[in-house]
Short mmCIF file of C-alpha atoms in Angstrom, two decimals:
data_model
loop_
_atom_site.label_atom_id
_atom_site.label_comp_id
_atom_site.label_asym_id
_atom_site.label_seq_id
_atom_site.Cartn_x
_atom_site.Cartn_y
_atom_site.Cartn_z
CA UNK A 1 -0.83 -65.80 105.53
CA UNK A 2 -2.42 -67.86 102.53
CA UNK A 3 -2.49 -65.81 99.29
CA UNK A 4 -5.85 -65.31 98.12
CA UNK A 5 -5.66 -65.66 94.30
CA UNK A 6 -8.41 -63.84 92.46
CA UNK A 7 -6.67 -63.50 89.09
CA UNK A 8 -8.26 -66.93 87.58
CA UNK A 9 -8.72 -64.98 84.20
CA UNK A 10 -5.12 -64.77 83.25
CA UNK A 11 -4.07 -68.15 84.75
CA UNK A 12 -5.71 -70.47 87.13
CA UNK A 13 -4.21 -71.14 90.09
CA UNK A 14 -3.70 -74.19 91.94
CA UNK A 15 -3.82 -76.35 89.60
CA UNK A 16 -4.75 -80.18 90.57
CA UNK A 17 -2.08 -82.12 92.19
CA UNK A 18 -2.52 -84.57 89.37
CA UNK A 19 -1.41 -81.93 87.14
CA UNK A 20 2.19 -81.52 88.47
CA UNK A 21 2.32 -85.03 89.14
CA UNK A 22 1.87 -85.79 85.62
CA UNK A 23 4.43 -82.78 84.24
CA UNK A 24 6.87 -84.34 86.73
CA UNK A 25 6.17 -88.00 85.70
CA UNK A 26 6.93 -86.97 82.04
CA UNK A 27 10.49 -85.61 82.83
CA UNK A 28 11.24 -88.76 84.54
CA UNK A 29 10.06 -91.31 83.09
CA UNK A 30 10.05 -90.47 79.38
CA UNK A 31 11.58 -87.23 79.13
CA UNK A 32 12.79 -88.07 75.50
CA UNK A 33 11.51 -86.22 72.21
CA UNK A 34 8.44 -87.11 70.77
CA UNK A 35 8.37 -88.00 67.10
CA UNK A 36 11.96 -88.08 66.41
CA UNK A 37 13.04 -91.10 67.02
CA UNK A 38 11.76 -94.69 67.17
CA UNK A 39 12.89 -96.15 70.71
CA UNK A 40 10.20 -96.64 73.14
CA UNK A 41 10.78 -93.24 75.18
CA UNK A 42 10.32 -91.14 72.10
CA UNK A 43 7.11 -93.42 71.16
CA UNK A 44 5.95 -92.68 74.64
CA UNK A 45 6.37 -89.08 74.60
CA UNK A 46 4.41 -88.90 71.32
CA UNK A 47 1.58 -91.35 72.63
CA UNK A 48 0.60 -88.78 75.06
CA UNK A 49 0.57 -85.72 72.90
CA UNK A 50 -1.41 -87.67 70.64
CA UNK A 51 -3.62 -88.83 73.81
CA UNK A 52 -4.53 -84.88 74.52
CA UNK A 53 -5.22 -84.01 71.15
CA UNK A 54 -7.58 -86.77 71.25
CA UNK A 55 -8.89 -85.56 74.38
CA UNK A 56 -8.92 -81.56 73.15
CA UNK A 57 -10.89 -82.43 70.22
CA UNK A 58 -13.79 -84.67 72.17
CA UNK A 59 -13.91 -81.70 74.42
CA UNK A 60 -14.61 -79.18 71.63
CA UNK A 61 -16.72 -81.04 69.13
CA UNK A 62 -13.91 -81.66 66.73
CA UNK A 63 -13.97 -85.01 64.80
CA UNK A 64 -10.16 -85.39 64.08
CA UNK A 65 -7.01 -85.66 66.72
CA UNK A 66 -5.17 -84.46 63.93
CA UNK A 67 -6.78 -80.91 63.29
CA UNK A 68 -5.91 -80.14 66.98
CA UNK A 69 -2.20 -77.72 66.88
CA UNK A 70 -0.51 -77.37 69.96
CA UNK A 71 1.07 -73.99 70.64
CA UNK A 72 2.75 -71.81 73.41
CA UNK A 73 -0.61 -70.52 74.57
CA UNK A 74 -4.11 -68.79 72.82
CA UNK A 75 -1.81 -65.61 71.58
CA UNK A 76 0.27 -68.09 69.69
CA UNK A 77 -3.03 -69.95 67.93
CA UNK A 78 -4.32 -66.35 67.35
CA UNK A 79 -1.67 -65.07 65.32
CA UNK A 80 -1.21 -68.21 63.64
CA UNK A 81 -4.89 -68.01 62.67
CA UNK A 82 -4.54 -64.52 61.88
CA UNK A 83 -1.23 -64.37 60.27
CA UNK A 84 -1.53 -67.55 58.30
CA UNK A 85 -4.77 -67.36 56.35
CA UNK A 86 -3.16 -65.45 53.60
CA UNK A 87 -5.08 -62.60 53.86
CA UNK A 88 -4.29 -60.03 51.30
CA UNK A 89 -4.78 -56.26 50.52
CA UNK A 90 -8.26 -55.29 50.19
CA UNK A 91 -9.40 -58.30 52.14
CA UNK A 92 -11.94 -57.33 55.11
CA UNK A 93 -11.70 -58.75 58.41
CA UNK A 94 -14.91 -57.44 61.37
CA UNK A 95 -13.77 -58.33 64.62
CA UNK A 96 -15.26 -56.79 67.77
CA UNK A 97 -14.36 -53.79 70.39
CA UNK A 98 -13.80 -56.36 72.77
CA UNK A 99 -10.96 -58.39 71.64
CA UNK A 100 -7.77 -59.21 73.48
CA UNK A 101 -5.01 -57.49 71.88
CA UNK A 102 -3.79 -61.03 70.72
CA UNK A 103 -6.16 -60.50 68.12
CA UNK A 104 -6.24 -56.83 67.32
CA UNK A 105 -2.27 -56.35 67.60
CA UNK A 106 -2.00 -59.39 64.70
CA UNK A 107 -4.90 -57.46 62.86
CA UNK A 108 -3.61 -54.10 62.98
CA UNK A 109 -0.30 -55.53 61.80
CA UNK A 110 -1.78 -57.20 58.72
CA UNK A 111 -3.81 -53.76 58.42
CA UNK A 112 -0.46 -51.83 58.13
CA UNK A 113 1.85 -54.32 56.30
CA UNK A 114 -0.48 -55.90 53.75
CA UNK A 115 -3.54 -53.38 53.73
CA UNK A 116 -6.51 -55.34 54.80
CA UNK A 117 -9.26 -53.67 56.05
CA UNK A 118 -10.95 -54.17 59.58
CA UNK A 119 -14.09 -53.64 60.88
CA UNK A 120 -14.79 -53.12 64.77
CA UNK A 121 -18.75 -53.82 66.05
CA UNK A 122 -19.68 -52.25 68.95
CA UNK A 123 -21.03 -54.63 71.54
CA UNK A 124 -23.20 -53.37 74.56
CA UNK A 125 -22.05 -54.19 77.97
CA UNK A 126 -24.18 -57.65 78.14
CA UNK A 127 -21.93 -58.77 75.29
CA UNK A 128 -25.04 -58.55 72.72
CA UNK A 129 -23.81 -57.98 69.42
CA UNK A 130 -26.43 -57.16 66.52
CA UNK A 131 -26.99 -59.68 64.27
CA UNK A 132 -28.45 -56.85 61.07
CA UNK A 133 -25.22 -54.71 62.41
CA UNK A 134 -23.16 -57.76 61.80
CA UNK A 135 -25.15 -58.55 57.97
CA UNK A 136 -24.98 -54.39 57.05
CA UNK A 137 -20.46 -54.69 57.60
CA UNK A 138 -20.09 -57.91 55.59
CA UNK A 139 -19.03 -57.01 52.13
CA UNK A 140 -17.71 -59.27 49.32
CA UNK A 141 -14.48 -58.71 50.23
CA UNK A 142 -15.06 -59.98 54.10
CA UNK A 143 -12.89 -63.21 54.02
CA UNK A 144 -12.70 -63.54 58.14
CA UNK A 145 -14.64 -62.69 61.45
CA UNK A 146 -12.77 -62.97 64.49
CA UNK A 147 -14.27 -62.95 67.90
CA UNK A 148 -13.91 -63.32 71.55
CA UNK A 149 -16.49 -66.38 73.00
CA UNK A 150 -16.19 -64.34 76.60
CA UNK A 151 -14.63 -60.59 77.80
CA UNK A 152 -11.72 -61.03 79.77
CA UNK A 153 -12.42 -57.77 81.56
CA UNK A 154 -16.38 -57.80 82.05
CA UNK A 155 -17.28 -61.54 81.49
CA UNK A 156 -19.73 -60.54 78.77
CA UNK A 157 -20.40 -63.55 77.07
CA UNK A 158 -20.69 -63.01 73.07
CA UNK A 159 -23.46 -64.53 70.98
CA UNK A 160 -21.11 -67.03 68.84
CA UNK A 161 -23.80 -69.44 67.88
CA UNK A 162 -24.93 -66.49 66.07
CA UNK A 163 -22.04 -65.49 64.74
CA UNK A 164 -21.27 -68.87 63.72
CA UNK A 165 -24.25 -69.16 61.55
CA UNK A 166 -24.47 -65.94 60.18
CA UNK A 167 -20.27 -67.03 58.76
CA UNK A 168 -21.15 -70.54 57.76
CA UNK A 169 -24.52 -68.69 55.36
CA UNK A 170 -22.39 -66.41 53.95
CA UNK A 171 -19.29 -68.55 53.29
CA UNK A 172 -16.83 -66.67 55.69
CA UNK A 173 -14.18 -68.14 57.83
CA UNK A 174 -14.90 -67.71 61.73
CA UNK A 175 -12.35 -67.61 64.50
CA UNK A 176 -12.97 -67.76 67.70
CA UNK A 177 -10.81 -66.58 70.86
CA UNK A 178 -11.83 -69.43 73.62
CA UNK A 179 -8.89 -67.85 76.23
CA UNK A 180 -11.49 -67.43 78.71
CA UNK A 181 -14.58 -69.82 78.01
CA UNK A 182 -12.35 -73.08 77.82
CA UNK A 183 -13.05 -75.29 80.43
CA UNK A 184 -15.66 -73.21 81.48
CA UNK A 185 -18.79 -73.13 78.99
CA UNK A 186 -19.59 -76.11 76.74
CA UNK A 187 -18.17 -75.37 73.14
CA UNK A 188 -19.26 -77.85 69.98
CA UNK A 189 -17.22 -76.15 67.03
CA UNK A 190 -19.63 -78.28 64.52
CA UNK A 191 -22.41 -77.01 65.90
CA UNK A 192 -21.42 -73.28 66.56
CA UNK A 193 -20.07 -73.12 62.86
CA UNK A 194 -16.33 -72.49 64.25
CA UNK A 195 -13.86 -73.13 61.69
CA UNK A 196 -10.75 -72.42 64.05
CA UNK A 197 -10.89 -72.48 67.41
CA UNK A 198 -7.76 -70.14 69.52
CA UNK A 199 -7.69 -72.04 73.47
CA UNK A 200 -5.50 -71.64 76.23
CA UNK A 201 -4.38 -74.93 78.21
CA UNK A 202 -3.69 -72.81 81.46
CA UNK A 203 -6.74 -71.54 82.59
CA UNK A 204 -9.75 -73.32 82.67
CA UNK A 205 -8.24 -76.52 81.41
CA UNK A 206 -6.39 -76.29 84.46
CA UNK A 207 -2.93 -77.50 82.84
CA UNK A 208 0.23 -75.74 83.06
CA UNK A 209 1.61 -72.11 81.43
CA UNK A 210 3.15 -72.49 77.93
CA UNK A 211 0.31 -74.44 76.63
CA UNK A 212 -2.88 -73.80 74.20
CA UNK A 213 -3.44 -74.74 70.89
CA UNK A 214 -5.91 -74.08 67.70
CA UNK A 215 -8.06 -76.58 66.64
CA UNK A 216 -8.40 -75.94 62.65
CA UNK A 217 -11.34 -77.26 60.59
CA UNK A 218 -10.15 -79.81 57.72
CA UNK A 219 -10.01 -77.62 54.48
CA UNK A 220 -8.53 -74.90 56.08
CA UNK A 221 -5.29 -73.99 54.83
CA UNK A 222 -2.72 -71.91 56.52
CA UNK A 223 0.96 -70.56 55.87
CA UNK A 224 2.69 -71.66 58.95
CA UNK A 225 4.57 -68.62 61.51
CA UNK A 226 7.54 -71.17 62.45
CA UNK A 227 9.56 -73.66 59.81
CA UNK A 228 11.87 -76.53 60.53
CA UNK A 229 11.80 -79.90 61.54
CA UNK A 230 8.92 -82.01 62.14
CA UNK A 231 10.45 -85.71 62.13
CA UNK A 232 9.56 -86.62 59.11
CA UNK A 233 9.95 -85.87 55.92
CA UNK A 234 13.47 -84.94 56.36
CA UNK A 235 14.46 -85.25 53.15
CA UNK A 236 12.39 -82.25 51.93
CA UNK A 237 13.64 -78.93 51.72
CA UNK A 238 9.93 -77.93 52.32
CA UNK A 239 7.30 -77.94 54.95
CA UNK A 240 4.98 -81.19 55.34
CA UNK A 241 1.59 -80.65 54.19
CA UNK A 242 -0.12 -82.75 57.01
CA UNK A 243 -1.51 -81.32 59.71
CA UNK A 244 -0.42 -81.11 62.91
CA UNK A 245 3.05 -81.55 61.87
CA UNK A 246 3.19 -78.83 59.59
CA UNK A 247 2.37 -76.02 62.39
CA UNK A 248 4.68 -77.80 65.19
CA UNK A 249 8.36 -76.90 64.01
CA UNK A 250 11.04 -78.07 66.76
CA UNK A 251 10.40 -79.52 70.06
CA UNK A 252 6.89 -79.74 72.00
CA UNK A 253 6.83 -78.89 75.28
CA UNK A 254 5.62 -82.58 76.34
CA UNK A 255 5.90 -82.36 79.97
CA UNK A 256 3.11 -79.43 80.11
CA UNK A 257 1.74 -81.00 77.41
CA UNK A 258 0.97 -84.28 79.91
CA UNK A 259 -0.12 -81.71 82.61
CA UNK A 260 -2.58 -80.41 80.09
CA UNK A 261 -3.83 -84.15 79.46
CA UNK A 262 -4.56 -84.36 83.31
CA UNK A 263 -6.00 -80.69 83.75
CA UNK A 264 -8.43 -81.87 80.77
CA UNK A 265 -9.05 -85.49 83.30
CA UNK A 266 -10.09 -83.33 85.89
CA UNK A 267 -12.43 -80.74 84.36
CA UNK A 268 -14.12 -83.87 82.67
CA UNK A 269 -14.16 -85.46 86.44
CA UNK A 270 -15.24 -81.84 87.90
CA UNK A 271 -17.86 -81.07 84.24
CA UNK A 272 -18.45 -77.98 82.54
CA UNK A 273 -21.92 -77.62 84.18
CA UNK A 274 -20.72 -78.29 87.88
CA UNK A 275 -17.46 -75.57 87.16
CA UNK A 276 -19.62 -72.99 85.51
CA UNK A 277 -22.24 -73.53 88.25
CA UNK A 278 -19.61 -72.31 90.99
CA UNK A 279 -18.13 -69.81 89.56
CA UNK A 280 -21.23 -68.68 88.40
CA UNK A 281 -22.46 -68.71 92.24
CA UNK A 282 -19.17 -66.87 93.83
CA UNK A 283 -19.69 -64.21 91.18
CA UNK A 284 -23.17 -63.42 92.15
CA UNK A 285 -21.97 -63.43 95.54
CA UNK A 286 -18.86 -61.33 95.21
CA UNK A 287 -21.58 -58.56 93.35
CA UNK A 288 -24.58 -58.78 95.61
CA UNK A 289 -22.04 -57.86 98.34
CA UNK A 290 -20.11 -55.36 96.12
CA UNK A 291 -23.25 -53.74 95.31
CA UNK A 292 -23.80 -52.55 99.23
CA UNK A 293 -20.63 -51.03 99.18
CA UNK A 294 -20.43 -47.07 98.82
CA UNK A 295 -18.18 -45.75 96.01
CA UNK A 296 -17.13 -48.60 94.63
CA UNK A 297 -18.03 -48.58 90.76
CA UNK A 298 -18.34 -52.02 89.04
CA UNK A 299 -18.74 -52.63 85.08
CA UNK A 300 -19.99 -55.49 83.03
CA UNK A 301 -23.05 -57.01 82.59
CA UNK A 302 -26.76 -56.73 84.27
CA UNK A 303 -27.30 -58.68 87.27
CA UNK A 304 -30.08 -61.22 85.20
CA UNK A 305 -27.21 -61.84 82.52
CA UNK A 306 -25.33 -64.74 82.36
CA UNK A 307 -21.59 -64.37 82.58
CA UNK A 308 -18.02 -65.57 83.20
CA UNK A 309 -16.57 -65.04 86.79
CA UNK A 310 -14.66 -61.72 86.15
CA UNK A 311 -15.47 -58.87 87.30
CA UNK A 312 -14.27 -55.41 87.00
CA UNK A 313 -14.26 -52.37 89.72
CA UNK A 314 -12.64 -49.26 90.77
CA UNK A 315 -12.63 -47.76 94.06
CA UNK A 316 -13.53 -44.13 93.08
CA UNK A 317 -11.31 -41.44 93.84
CA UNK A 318 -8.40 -43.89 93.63
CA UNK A 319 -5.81 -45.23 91.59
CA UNK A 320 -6.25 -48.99 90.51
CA UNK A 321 -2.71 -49.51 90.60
CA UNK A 322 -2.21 -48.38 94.00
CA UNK A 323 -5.30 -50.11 95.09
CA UNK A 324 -3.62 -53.69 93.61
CA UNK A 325 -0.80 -52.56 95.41
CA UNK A 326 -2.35 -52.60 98.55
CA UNK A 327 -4.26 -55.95 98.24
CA UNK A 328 -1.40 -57.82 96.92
CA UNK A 329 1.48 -56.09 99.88
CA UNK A 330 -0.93 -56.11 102.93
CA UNK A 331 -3.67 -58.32 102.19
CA UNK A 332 -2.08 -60.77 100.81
CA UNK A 333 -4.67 -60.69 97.63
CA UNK A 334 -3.97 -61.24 94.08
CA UNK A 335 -5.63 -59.41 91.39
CA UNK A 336 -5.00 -57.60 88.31
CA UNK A 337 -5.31 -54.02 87.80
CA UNK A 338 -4.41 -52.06 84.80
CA UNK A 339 -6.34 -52.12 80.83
CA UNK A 340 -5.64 -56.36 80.43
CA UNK A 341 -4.62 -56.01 76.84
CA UNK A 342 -8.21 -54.62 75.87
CA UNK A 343 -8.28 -51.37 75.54
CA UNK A 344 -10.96 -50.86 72.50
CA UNK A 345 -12.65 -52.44 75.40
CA UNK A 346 -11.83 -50.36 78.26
CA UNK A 347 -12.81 -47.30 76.03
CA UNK A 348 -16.24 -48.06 75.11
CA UNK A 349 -16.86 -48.61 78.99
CA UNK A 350 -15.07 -44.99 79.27
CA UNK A 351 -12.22 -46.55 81.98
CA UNK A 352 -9.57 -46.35 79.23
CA UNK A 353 -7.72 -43.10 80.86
CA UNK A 354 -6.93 -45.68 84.77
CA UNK A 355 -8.22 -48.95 83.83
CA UNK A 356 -9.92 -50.71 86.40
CA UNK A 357 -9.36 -53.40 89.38
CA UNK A 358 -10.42 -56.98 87.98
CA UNK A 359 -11.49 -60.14 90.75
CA UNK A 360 -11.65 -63.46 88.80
CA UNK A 361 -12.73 -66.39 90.13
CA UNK A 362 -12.05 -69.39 89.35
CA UNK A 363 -12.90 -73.49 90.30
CA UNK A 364 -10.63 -73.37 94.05
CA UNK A 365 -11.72 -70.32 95.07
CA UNK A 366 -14.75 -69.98 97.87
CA UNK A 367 -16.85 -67.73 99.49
CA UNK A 368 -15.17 -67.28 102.47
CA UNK A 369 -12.56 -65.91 100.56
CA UNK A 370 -14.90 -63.13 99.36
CA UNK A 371 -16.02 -62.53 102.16
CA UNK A 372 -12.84 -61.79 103.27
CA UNK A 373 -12.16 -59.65 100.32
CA UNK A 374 -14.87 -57.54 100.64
CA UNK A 375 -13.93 -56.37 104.17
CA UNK A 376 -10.50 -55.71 103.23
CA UNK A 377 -12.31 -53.10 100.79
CA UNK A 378 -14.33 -51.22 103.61
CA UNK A 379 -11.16 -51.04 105.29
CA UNK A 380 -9.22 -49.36 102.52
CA UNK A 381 -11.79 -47.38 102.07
CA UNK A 382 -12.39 -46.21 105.49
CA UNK A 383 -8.29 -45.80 105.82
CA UNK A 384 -9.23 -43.37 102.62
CA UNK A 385 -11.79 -41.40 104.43
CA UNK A 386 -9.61 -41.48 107.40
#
């Protein structure tokens, strides 16, 4: 029986064919390490991380290759972000209930060990976030706002445009968690007044686990997490000053790397609009038929509000792990059950004691897979009634 993989939000899966095909043609062909050496496998290896940071920054508005960091994945650009601004006791950071706990982990770290403060707002279930809220918490002692452009447990999208303008007026340095909007929904940093961006290469960019990155805007200084060689400068005892180099000690990982590059080829082929359009259309599927269903209790946003394709649900009566259990054992269905690393979320929907079920959908996935979904739930629940 074909798997039916509905757990798009914490990695997509399939990737394209071209994406393994270009991770495999790397380890061939020029499996040699980039930037430390000057024979022609080394300068191809570093010709096509330079080639995807070229093609990370046209896709999110940023002017220069060179501001684009490559990391393991979006935790490891968060807590770069995060850790390496300097922040410093009695510095205020306002964040949101809603964040991943790759950023309020880092925070709450920073909160204990240095003594910043940190500031939560409450958003409502559409993802709306007041904007005089927002004003009333900034203080002159507010020297970063960190937030999440999408939920990944409701698919709330947050108002970052807003955000963004709100930081840029008042001279305050905006991060922004893209782990589940990349690939997805258009993002312009210049025009959304993002001054670092957090993304994850192994979801909607389609490339392989073990990549992301954080784009930083020019100006913006920060202490790097990892030190050691960059392949150059040797001679110094200290870091390089120029960016990326200086956050990208050791090794990249240039075969994923060159999977990213074709992930990024084939959202650009596919486009934002045509990829949000789909998933946009399985998820109002998936809900119109989840909505005839007795006893089954889904969250996140009203049925008129735009969203990302994740959606969260508990059978009632029932426990979410043993539910995931059952789809993934029987049925042959993937999807995640538990508190996904968000549980400041999970409480202000008032599912923090269980969690809930979460279906995420992704560019492969169809509606005759739902379909089939949804009567594997009437039969678990009539086998629960029976």
């Amino acid at each position: 029986m074909t798997i039916i993989y509905f757990d798009q939000a914490a990695s997509s899966f399939p990737k394209p064919p071209s994406v393994a095909l270009a991770v495999a043609k790397a380890i061939n062909e020029y499996g040699a390490n980039p930037g430390r050496g000057g024979h022609q496998l080394a300068n191809k290896a570093a010709s096509i991380i330079y080639e995807t940071r070229v093609k990370v920054a046209n896709l999110f508005g940023e002017r220069d290759p060179n501001n684009v960091i490559f990391c393991q994945n979006t935790t490891h650009a968060l807590n770069q972000a995060i850790k390496g601004l300097g922040l410093k006791k009695g510095d205020h950071v306002i964040s949101t209930t809603y964040e991943h706990n790759s950023v309020r982990r880092p925070l709450e770290f920073l909160k204990r060990e240095v003594g910043i403060t940190i500031t939560y707002l409450e958003s409502d279930h559409n993802g709306g976030i007041d904007k005089e809220q927002l004003l009333k918490e900034i203080t002159p002692e507010t020297r970063l706002v960190v937030s999440s452009h999408g939920s990944n447990l409701t698919g709330a999208i947050f108002p970052v445009e807003m955000i963004g303008l709100v930081c840029f007026e008042k001279g305050i340095t905006f991060l922004v968690d893209a782990a589940q909007t990349a690939g997805v929904i258009p993002i312009d940093m210049e025009k959304m007044h993002i001054d670092m961006l957090a993304f994850p290469g192994h979801k909607g960019l389609l490339g392989p686990q073990g990549t992301g990155g954080l784009i930083v805007k020019k100006g913006i200084e920060l202490v790097p997490l990892i030190h050691g060689g960059t392949g150059s400068q040797s001679e110094s005892e200290d870091q390089p000053n120029e960016t990326p180099y200086r956050y990208e000690s050791g090794t990249l990982n240039t075969p994923a790397i060159a999977g990213l590059s074709a992930g990024i080829d084939e959202v650009n082929k596919v486009g934002l609009e045509n990829i949000y359009k789909h998933e946009s259309r399985l998820t109002k599927y998936a809900l119109d038929k989840l909505e005839t269903l007795e006893g089954v209790t889904v969250f996140g946003p009203d049925s008129h509000k735009e969203r990302l394709a994740v959606i969260p649900f508990v059978i009632d009566g029932t426990d979410v792990q043993e539910i995931a259990m059952i789809f993934d054992q029987h049925y042959q269905v993937a999807l995640r059950a538990g508190l996904h690393c968000t549980p400041l979320a999970h409480q202000t929907l008032g599912t923090l004691a269980g969690g809930t079920l979460r279906a995420s959908f992704g560019l492969y996935n169809t509606v005759e897979e739902i379909d089939s979904w949804i009567e594997m739930i009437k039969e678990i629940k009539e086998g629960l009634v029976g």
